[in-house]
Structure formats: C-alpha cells, structure tokens
GROMACS .gro file of N, CA and C in nm:
model
  408
    1UNK      N    1  -0.847   1.430   0.017
    1UNK     CA    2  -0.731   1.485   0.071
    1UNK      C    3  -0.601   1.418  -0.023
    2UNK      N    4  -0.512   1.564  -0.037
    2UNK     CA    5  -0.395   1.503  -0.068
    2UNK      C    6  -0.281   1.400  -0.028
    3UNK      N    7  -0.196   1.399  -0.087
    3UNK     CA    8  -0.136   1.316  -0.014
    3UNK      C    9  -0.008   1.389   0.104
    4UNK      N   10  -0.053   1.368   0.170
    4UNK     CA   11   0.069   1.404   0.311
    4UNK      C   12   0.210   1.376   0.326
    5UNK      N   13   0.286   1.494   0.192
    5UNK     CA   14   0.445   1.481   0.201
    5UNK      C   15   0.497   1.439   0.403
    6UNK      N   16   0.444   1.551   0.472
    6UNK     CA   17   0.523   1.522   0.576
    6UNK      C   18   0.513   1.423   0.669
    7UNK      N   19   0.360   1.361   0.643
    7UNK     CA   20   0.347   1.240   0.737
    7UNK      C   21   0.403   1.120   0.630
    8UNK      N   22   0.481   1.144   0.490
    8UNK     CA   23   0.538   1.016   0.451
    8UNK      C   24   0.649   1.025   0.476
    9UNK      N   25   0.743   1.188   0.462
    9UNK     CA   26   0.856   1.117   0.539
    9UNK      C   27   0.868   1.097   0.643
   10UNK      N   28   0.818   1.115   0.744
   10UNK     CA   29   0.799   1.091   0.846
   10UNK      C   30   0.793   0.883   0.843
   11UNK      N   31   0.693   0.908   0.801
   11UNK     CA   32   0.677   0.728   0.800
   11UNK      C   33   0.817   0.627   0.745
   12UNK      N   34   0.872   0.693   0.660
   12UNK     CA   35   0.945   0.609   0.563
   12UNK      C   36   1.120   0.669   0.581
   13UNK      N   37   1.083   0.713   0.705
   13UNK     CA   38   1.241   0.754   0.768
   13UNK      C   39   1.276   0.764   0.959
   14UNK      N   40   1.346   0.664   1.000
   14UNK     CA   41   1.365   0.582   1.077
   14UNK      C   42   1.421   0.727   1.209
   15UNK      N   43   1.438   0.687   1.336
   15UNK     CA   44   1.501   0.773   1.450
   15UNK      C   45   1.639   0.813   1.323
   16UNK      N   46   1.626   0.961   1.337
   16UNK     CA   47   1.837   1.014   1.338
   16UNK      C   48   1.826   0.962   1.170
   17UNK      N   49   1.722   0.867   1.096
   17UNK     CA   50   1.799   0.851   0.945
   17UNK      C   51   1.748   0.942   0.860
   18UNK      N   52   1.777   0.961   0.751
   18UNK     CA   53   1.765   1.043   0.589
   18UNK      C   54   1.620   0.998   0.552
   19UNK      N   55   1.518   1.033   0.540
   19UNK     CA   56   1.371   0.961   0.501
   19UNK      C   57   1.411   0.925   0.350
   20UNK      N   58   1.345   0.809   0.325
   20UNK     CA   59   1.397   0.697   0.252
   20UNK      C   60   1.388   0.759   0.080
   21UNK      N   61   1.455   0.674  -0.032
   21UNK     CA   62   1.422   0.732  -0.179
   21UNK      C   63   1.342   0.654  -0.247
   22UNK      N   64   1.376   0.561  -0.216
   22UNK     CA   65   1.313   0.437  -0.288
   22UNK      C   66   1.446   0.363  -0.379
   23UNK      N   67   1.544   0.437  -0.352
   23UNK     CA   68   1.654   0.391  -0.450
   23UNK      C   69   1.733   0.232  -0.401
   24UNK      N   70   1.849   0.243  -0.505
   24UNK     CA   71   1.942   0.121  -0.497
   24UNK      C   72   1.978   0.085  -0.365
   25UNK      N   73   2.010   0.229  -0.277
   25UNK     CA   74   1.978   0.194  -0.118
   25UNK      C   75   1.930   0.166  -0.063
   26UNK      N   76   1.796   0.122  -0.050
   26UNK     CA   77   1.686   0.087   0.012
   26UNK      C   78   1.768  -0.062   0.086
   27UNK      N   79   1.716  -0.169   0.177
   27UNK     CA   80   1.740  -0.220   0.211
   27UNK      C   81   1.675  -0.359   0.171
   28UNK      N   82   1.558  -0.341   0.063
   28UNK     CA   83   1.441  -0.444   0.024
   28UNK      C   84   1.564  -0.571  -0.013
   29UNK      N   85   1.488  -0.654   0.013
   29UNK     CA   86   1.517  -0.789  -0.014
   29UNK      C   87   1.493  -0.839  -0.140
   30UNK      N   88   1.594  -0.934  -0.228
   30UNK     CA   89   1.547  -0.958  -0.349
   30UNK      C   90   1.385  -1.035  -0.384
   31UNK      N   91   1.369  -1.053  -0.271
   31UNK     CA   92   1.239  -1.128  -0.305
   31UNK      C   93   1.094  -1.024  -0.287
   32UNK      N   94   1.093  -0.927  -0.240
   32UNK     CA   95   1.039  -0.805  -0.232
   32UNK      C   96   1.025  -0.744  -0.364
   33UNK      N   97   0.881  -0.723  -0.423
   33UNK     CA   98   0.901  -0.667  -0.562
   33UNK      C   99   0.738  -0.604  -0.558
   34UNK      N  100   0.729  -0.467  -0.642
   34UNK     CA  101   0.602  -0.382  -0.619
   34UNK      C  102   0.627  -0.317  -0.787
   35UNK      N  103   0.465  -0.415  -0.807
   35UNK     CA  104   0.464  -0.417  -0.949
   35UNK      C  105   0.329  -0.266  -0.989
   36UNK      N  106   0.315  -0.200  -1.102
   36UNK     CA  107   0.251  -0.104  -1.090
   36UNK      C  108   0.182  -0.160  -1.275
   37UNK      N  109   0.050  -0.157  -1.232
   37UNK     CA  110   0.012  -0.157  -1.409
   37UNK      C  111  -0.133  -0.086  -1.381
   38UNK      N  112  -0.201  -0.072  -1.515
   38UNK     CA  113  -0.342  -0.045  -1.516
   38UNK      C  114  -0.465  -0.175  -1.561
   39UNK      N  115  -0.537  -0.165  -1.479
   39UNK     CA  116  -0.637  -0.273  -1.418
   39UNK      C  117  -0.789  -0.211  -1.473
   40UNK      N  118  -0.845  -0.198  -1.595
   40UNK     CA  119  -0.966  -0.172  -1.646
   40UNK      C  120  -1.012  -0.029  -1.577
   41UNK      N  121  -0.875   0.031  -1.590
   41UNK     CA  122  -0.909   0.185  -1.563
   41UNK      C  123  -0.881   0.208  -1.416
   42UNK      N  124  -0.835   0.144  -1.362
   42UNK     CA  125  -0.776   0.135  -1.239
   42UNK      C  126  -0.653   0.130  -1.222
   43UNK      N  127  -0.548   0.176  -1.088
   43UNK     CA  128  -0.392   0.141  -1.117
   43UNK      C  129  -0.340   0.075  -1.017
   44UNK      N  130  -0.287  -0.027  -1.039
   44UNK     CA  131  -0.318  -0.125  -0.945
   44UNK      C  132  -0.145  -0.136  -0.917
   45UNK      N  133  -0.143  -0.156  -0.771
   45UNK     CA  134   0.032  -0.137  -0.716
   45UNK      C  135   0.037  -0.239  -0.616
   46UNK      N  136   0.072  -0.389  -0.754
   46UNK     CA  137   0.105  -0.536  -0.632
   46UNK      C  138   0.203  -0.504  -0.591
   47UNK      N  139   0.188  -0.567  -0.464
   47UNK     CA  140   0.328  -0.616  -0.365
   47UNK      C  141   0.353  -0.722  -0.315
   48UNK      N  142   0.445  -0.791  -0.331
   48UNK     CA  143   0.496  -0.899  -0.270
   48UNK      C  144   0.597  -0.940  -0.183
   49UNK      N  145   0.616  -0.976  -0.113
   49UNK     CA  146   0.675  -0.970  -0.030
   49UNK      C  147   0.697  -0.983   0.119
   50UNK      N  148   0.809  -0.924   0.196
   50UNK     CA  149   0.801  -0.877   0.337
   50UNK      C  150   0.836  -0.682   0.340
   51UNK      N  151   0.701  -0.666   0.424
   51UNK     CA  152   0.688  -0.487   0.434
   51UNK      C  153   0.755  -0.472   0.592
   52UNK      N  154   0.851  -0.405   0.569
   52UNK     CA  155   0.869  -0.269   0.730
   52UNK      C  156   0.881  -0.163   0.700
   53UNK      N  157   0.947  -0.124   0.782
   53UNK     CA  158   1.046   0.048   0.798
   53UNK      C  159   1.122   0.030   0.679
   54UNK      N  160   1.223  -0.095   0.653
   54UNK     CA  161   1.351  -0.054   0.577
   54UNK      C  162   1.302  -0.100   0.447
   55UNK      N  163   1.208  -0.154   0.451
   55UNK     CA  164   1.180  -0.202   0.251
   55UNK      C  165   1.032  -0.141   0.230
   56UNK      N  166   1.005  -0.029   0.302
   56UNK     CA  167   0.857   0.000   0.252
   56UNK      C  168   0.891   0.094   0.170
   57UNK      N  169   1.007   0.166   0.138
   57UNK     CA  170   1.030   0.289   0.024
   57UNK      C  171   0.976   0.256  -0.132
   58UNK      N  172   1.021   0.131  -0.159
   58UNK     CA  173   0.980   0.097  -0.280
   58UNK      C  174   0.787   0.140  -0.327
   59UNK      N  175   0.743   0.006  -0.246
   59UNK     CA  176   0.599   0.032  -0.247
   59UNK      C  177   0.543   0.134  -0.243
   60UNK      N  178   0.608   0.265  -0.118
   60UNK     CA  179   0.509   0.382  -0.094
   60UNK      C  180   0.545   0.473  -0.255
   61UNK      N  181   0.688   0.488  -0.288
   61UNK     CA  182   0.666   0.568  -0.406
   61UNK      C  183   0.587   0.509  -0.503
   62UNK      N  184   0.535   0.400  -0.518
   62UNK     CA  185   0.474   0.333  -0.625
   62UNK      C  186   0.280   0.396  -0.561
   63UNK      N  187   0.301   0.374  -0.469
   63UNK     CA  188   0.117   0.412  -0.405
   63UNK      C  189   0.091   0.606  -0.417
   64UNK      N  190   0.253   0.646  -0.387
   64UNK     CA  191   0.240   0.796  -0.446
   64UNK      C  192   0.182   0.814  -0.552
   65UNK      N  193   0.280   0.780  -0.644
   65UNK     CA  194   0.250   0.801  -0.748
   65UNK      C  195   0.144   0.702  -0.862
   66UNK      N  196   0.059   0.656  -0.813
   66UNK     CA  197  -0.072   0.644  -0.846
   66UNK      C  198  -0.150   0.683  -0.806
   67UNK      N  199  -0.156   0.750  -0.678
   67UNK     CA  200  -0.280   0.800  -0.634
   67UNK      C  201  -0.237   1.002  -0.722
   68UNK      N  202  -0.144   0.980  -0.772
   68UNK     CA  203  -0.050   1.152  -0.812
   68UNK      C  204  -0.171   1.161  -0.902
   69UNK      N  205  -0.172   1.032  -0.947
   69UNK     CA  206  -0.203   1.026  -1.102
   69UNK      C  207  -0.304   0.965  -1.238
   70UNK      N  208  -0.395   0.867  -1.055
   70UNK     CA  209  -0.558   0.749  -1.092
   70UNK      C  210  -0.638   0.805  -0.958
   71UNK      N  211  -0.815   0.802  -1.043
   71UNK     CA  212  -0.878   0.853  -0.940
   71UNK      C  213  -0.887   0.797  -0.863
   72UNK      N  214  -0.875   0.593  -0.864
   72UNK     CA  215  -0.878   0.538  -0.828
   72UNK      C  216  -0.767   0.373  -0.849
   73UNK      N  217  -0.721   0.356  -0.714
   73UNK     CA  218  -0.587   0.305  -0.683
   73UNK      C  219  -0.600   0.181  -0.610
   74UNK      N  220  -0.585   0.109  -0.672
   74UNK     CA  221  -0.578  -0.021  -0.579
   74UNK      C  222  -0.454  -0.130  -0.478
   75UNK      N  223  -0.428  -0.148  -0.349
   75UNK     CA  224  -0.298  -0.256  -0.357
   75UNK      C  225  -0.337  -0.372  -0.383
   76UNK      N  226  -0.330  -0.437  -0.472
   76UNK     CA  227  -0.320  -0.591  -0.420
   76UNK      C  228  -0.188  -0.634  -0.371
   77UNK      N  229  -0.259  -0.695  -0.253
   77UNK     CA  230  -0.191  -0.790  -0.081
   77UNK      C  231  -0.166  -0.879  -0.136
   78UNK      N  232  -0.219  -0.941  -0.212
   78UNK     CA  233  -0.206  -1.133  -0.197
   78UNK      C  234  -0.056  -1.137  -0.176
   79UNK      N  235   0.049  -1.138  -0.208
   79UNK     CA  236   0.145  -1.187  -0.245
   79UNK      C  237   0.247  -1.102  -0.109
   80UNK      N  238   0.187  -1.003   0.007
   80UNK     CA  239   0.243  -0.992   0.091
   80UNK      C  240   0.264  -1.115   0.236
   81UNK      N  241   0.418  -1.136   0.264
   81UNK     CA  242   0.408  -1.237   0.340
   81UNK      C  243   0.443  -1.160   0.505
   82UNK      N  244   0.470  -1.058   0.465
   82UNK     CA  245   0.502  -1.031   0.652
   82UNK      C  246   0.444  -0.819   0.617
   83UNK      N  247   0.417  -0.827   0.723
   83UNK     CA  248   0.384  -0.694   0.729
   83UNK      C  249   0.350  -0.637   0.870
   84UNK      N  250   0.400  -0.561   0.863
   84UNK     CA  251   0.415  -0.433   1.073
   84UNK      C  252   0.354  -0.306   0.991
   85UNK      N  253   0.356  -0.220   1.148
   85UNK     CA  254   0.312  -0.146   1.172
   85UNK      C  255   0.308   0.007   1.064
   86UNK      N  256   0.458  -0.020   0.996
   86UNK     CA  257   0.474   0.075   0.928
   86UNK      C  258   0.417   0.052   0.806
   87UNK      N  259   0.331  -0.068   0.739
   87UNK     CA  260   0.280  -0.115   0.613
   87UNK      C  261   0.162  -0.037   0.646
   88UNK      N  262   0.065  -0.093   0.813
   88UNK     CA  263  -0.048  -0.058   0.806
   88UNK      C  264  -0.026   0.083   0.764
   89UNK      N  265   0.027   0.179   0.841
   89UNK     CA  266   0.047   0.308   0.836
   89UNK      C  267   0.049   0.370   0.750
   90UNK      N  268   0.145   0.264   0.620
   90UNK     CA  269   0.094   0.326   0.490
   90UNK      C  270  -0.046   0.340   0.435
   91UNK      N  271  -0.153   0.219   0.415
   91UNK     CA  272  -0.237   0.202   0.403
   91UNK      C  273  -0.318   0.289   0.441
   92UNK      N  274  -0.288   0.318   0.560
   92UNK     CA  275  -0.380   0.441   0.612
   92UNK      C  276  -0.353   0.566   0.568
   93UNK      N  277  -0.245   0.596   0.548
   93UNK     CA  278  -0.188   0.721   0.470
   93UNK      C  279  -0.262   0.746   0.369
   94UNK      N  280  -0.275   0.626   0.263
   94UNK     CA  281  -0.291   0.658   0.100
   94UNK      C  282  -0.507   0.641   0.111
   95UNK      N  283  -0.485   0.556   0.214
   95UNK     CA  284  -0.703   0.573   0.193
   95UNK      C  285  -0.692   0.714   0.256
   96UNK      N  286  -0.619   0.761   0.324
   96UNK     CA  287  -0.680   0.930   0.348
   96UNK      C  288  -0.696   1.013   0.244
   97UNK      N  289  -0.645   0.947   0.149
   97UNK     CA  290  -0.654   1.053  -0.024
   97UNK      C  291  -0.829   1.009  -0.091
   98UNK      N  292  -0.852   0.929  -0.008
   98UNK     CA  293  -0.985   0.842  -0.089
   98UNK      C  294  -0.971   0.783  -0.211
   99UNK      N  295  -0.847   0.725  -0.246
   99UNK     CA  296  -0.879   0.678  -0.387
   99UNK      C  297  -0.788   0.488  -0.357
  100UNK      N  298  -0.803   0.483  -0.235
  100UNK     CA  299  -0.764   0.376  -0.172
  100UNK      C  300  -0.866   0.214  -0.155
  101UNK      N  301  -0.846   0.099  -0.228
  101UNK     CA  302  -0.855  -0.034  -0.212
  101UNK      C  303  -0.791  -0.087  -0.153
  102UNK      N  304  -0.837  -0.180  -0.133
  102UNK     CA  305  -0.666  -0.339  -0.096
  102UNK      C  306  -0.835  -0.457  -0.141
  103UNK      N  307  -0.707  -0.517  -0.227
  103UNK     CA  308  -0.772  -0.637  -0.254
  103UNK      C  309  -0.693  -0.746  -0.263
  104UNK      N  310  -0.754  -0.890  -0.168
  104UNK     CA  311  -0.732  -1.006  -0.216
  104UNK      C  312  -0.591  -1.024  -0.117
  105UNK      N  313  -0.609  -0.939   0.014
  105UNK     CA  314  -0.481  -0.970   0.134
  105UNK      C  315  -0.473  -1.086   0.167
  106UNK      N  316  -0.301  -1.134   0.174
  106UNK     CA  317  -0.260  -1.176   0.221
  106UNK      C  318  -0.351  -1.259   0.388
  107UNK      N  319  -0.286  -1.366   0.416
  107UNK     CA  320  -0.325  -1.380   0.592
  107UNK      C  321  -0.294  -1.314   0.675
  108UNK      N  322  -0.175  -1.292   0.669
  108UNK     CA  323  -0.103  -1.184   0.725
  108UNK      C  324  -0.151  -1.067   0.755
  109UNK      N  325  -0.202  -0.996   0.570
  109UNK     CA  326  -0.192  -0.877   0.604
  109UNK      C  327  -0.376  -0.867   0.660
  110UNK      N  328  -0.461  -0.946   0.644
  110UNK     CA  329  -0.582  -0.984   0.689
  110UNK      C  330  -0.549  -0.966   0.863
  111UNK      N  331  -0.504  -1.048   0.870
  111UNK     CA  332  -0.450  -1.067   1.044
  111UNK      C  333  -0.427  -0.929   1.093
  112UNK      N  334  -0.356  -0.858   1.054
  112UNK     CA  335  -0.294  -0.719   1.101
  112UNK      C  336  -0.378  -0.639   1.095
  113UNK      N  337  -0.504  -0.642   0.981
  113UNK     CA  338  -0.577  -0.536   0.986
  113UNK      C  339  -0.686  -0.573   1.130
  114UNK      N  340  -0.732  -0.692   1.118
  114UNK     CA  341  -0.824  -0.716   1.188
  114UNK      C  342  -0.839  -0.743   1.318
  115UNK      N  343  -0.683  -0.745   1.412
  115UNK     CA  344  -0.623  -0.736   1.525
  115UNK      C  345  -0.631  -0.538   1.581
  116UNK      N  346  -0.589  -0.459   1.490
  116UNK     CA  347  -0.612  -0.329   1.496
  116UNK      C  348  -0.775  -0.243   1.436
  117UNK      N  349  -0.868  -0.329   1.387
  117UNK     CA  350  -0.950  -0.262   1.353
  117UNK      C  351  -0.976  -0.227   1.202
  118UNK      N  352  -0.888  -0.193   1.165
  118UNK     CA  353  -0.865  -0.148   1.058
  118UNK      C  354  -0.968  -0.199   0.923
  119UNK      N  355  -0.976  -0.296   0.972
  119UNK     CA  356  -1.050  -0.375   0.814
  119UNK      C  357  -1.188  -0.320   0.820
  120UNK      N  358  -1.275  -0.204   0.937
  120UNK     CA  359  -1.321  -0.111   0.946
  120UNK      C  360  -1.350  -0.025   0.812
  121UNK      N  361  -1.228   0.010   0.840
  121UNK     CA  362  -1.183   0.122   0.773
  121UNK      C  363  -1.151   0.132   0.661
  122UNK      N  364  -1.072   0.065   0.590
  122UNK     CA  365  -1.003   0.045   0.454
  122UNK      C  366  -1.082  -0.058   0.396
  123UNK      N  367  -1.111   0.022   0.245
  123UNK     CA  368  -1.208  -0.079   0.115
  123UNK      C  369  -1.150  -0.200   0.124
  124UNK      N  370  -1.158  -0.304   0.162
  124UNK     CA  371  -1.094  -0.436   0.117
  124UNK      C  372  -1.168  -0.519   0.086
  125UNK      N  373  -1.141  -0.606  -0.027
  125UNK     CA  374  -1.211  -0.638  -0.102
  125UNK      C  375  -1.106  -0.786  -0.129
  126UNK      N  376  -1.194  -0.921  -0.197
  126UNK     CA  377  -1.152  -1.064  -0.114
  126UNK      C  378  -1.070  -1.039  -0.321
  127UNK      N  379  -1.120  -0.991  -0.426
  127UNK     CA  380  -1.042  -1.010  -0.579
  127UNK      C  381  -0.994  -0.908  -0.652
  128UNK      N  382  -0.944  -0.871  -0.692
  128UNK     CA  383  -0.884  -0.760  -0.781
  128UNK      C  384  -1.003  -0.719  -0.869
  129UNK      N  385  -1.077  -0.745  -0.917
  129UNK     CA  386  -1.224  -0.743  -0.993
  129UNK      C  387  -1.313  -0.705  -0.893
  130UNK      N  388  -1.301  -0.755  -0.785
  130UNK     CA  389  -1.425  -0.671  -0.723
  130UNK      C  390  -1.369  -0.549  -0.669
  131UNK      N  391  -1.244  -0.510  -0.680
  131UNK     CA  392  -1.216  -0.387  -0.592
  131UNK      C  393  -1.228  -0.289  -0.718
  132UNK      N  394  -1.163  -0.350  -0.830
  132UNK     CA  395  -1.234  -0.257  -0.976
  132UNK      C  396  -1.344  -0.234  -0.954
  133UNK      N  397  -1.436  -0.266  -0.932
  133UNK     CA  398  -1.590  -0.266  -0.961
  133UNK      C  399  -1.673  -0.214  -0.855
  134UNK      N  400  -1.572  -0.154  -0.709
  134UNK     CA  401  -1.676  -0.119  -0.626
  134UNK      C  402  -1.698   0.066  -0.663
  135UNK      N  403  -1.780   0.070  -0.654
  135UNK     CA  404  -1.825   0.228  -0.648
  135UNK      C  405  -1.792   0.289  -0.514
  136UNK      N  406  -1.760   0.418  -0.493
  136UNK     CA  407  -1.737   0.511  -0.409
  136UNK      C  408  -1.854   0.576  -0.356
   0.00000   0.00000   0.00000
C-alpha cells in the first residue's frame, strides 16, 4: 500500500496550523536526531530523542523518503526517549506501506506499543540485525 499523503499531512499538522515541512522552522530540539543509512540491503531510519506532534516532521520525512526508495525500511527506535500518540500513528501509517520493521525499541516505545496493542501489529525485533534478516 502506498504512502497516504493525506493522512501524513493530517498527522503532521495540528489544529489550525500548516502542515509540517521538516525544515528549520520545526520545533525539534537539538537532542532530537534522525539519521538515514543503508544496512545490508535495507534502509534504516534511526531516531534519537523525544517525538511528539511538534518534533515529528524530520522523522516522518525520513521514513517517507525511505519507503519511496526501498522495499525494506527499518526504524531503529533504540534512542527514542519519549514518544506520544503522534509517533505511534506515524509508525502505523508507515506500517501500512508493508515495508516497516521496528528494531530495538527503547523502553518507552515498547511500553507505548504494549499499552496500545500495536506490538501485535507491528513487526518488532530486538536488534537491527534481526529486523534486517526477517522475511516478509
């Protein structure tokens, strides 16, 4: 299933605000980092820091770019220190593309997934290597 641009715009825009552009105007804090790189034939998006509606833009942009260009996308969530429902919604949206795997989620991401039951839906693995090796 392709990326749903309408859902992404809705997810990344708050009530009465403009959609996120992922640019310098974002309210991302200096400790929030998104890296994207190749690893064993997969595209890895590594997220570090806190993610809420106001800081999610760069992560959403990286995941969209990865799903547009690669058949296997891994979100390395080991460095996520805080995640709210907008982060959860983003993972579900990207999961709908059929390409997402979540690797090494931090305790806060694991808890969020467990509380909401999403851990039964998402393809979550303990390590990056396990996520890459996983067959569809």
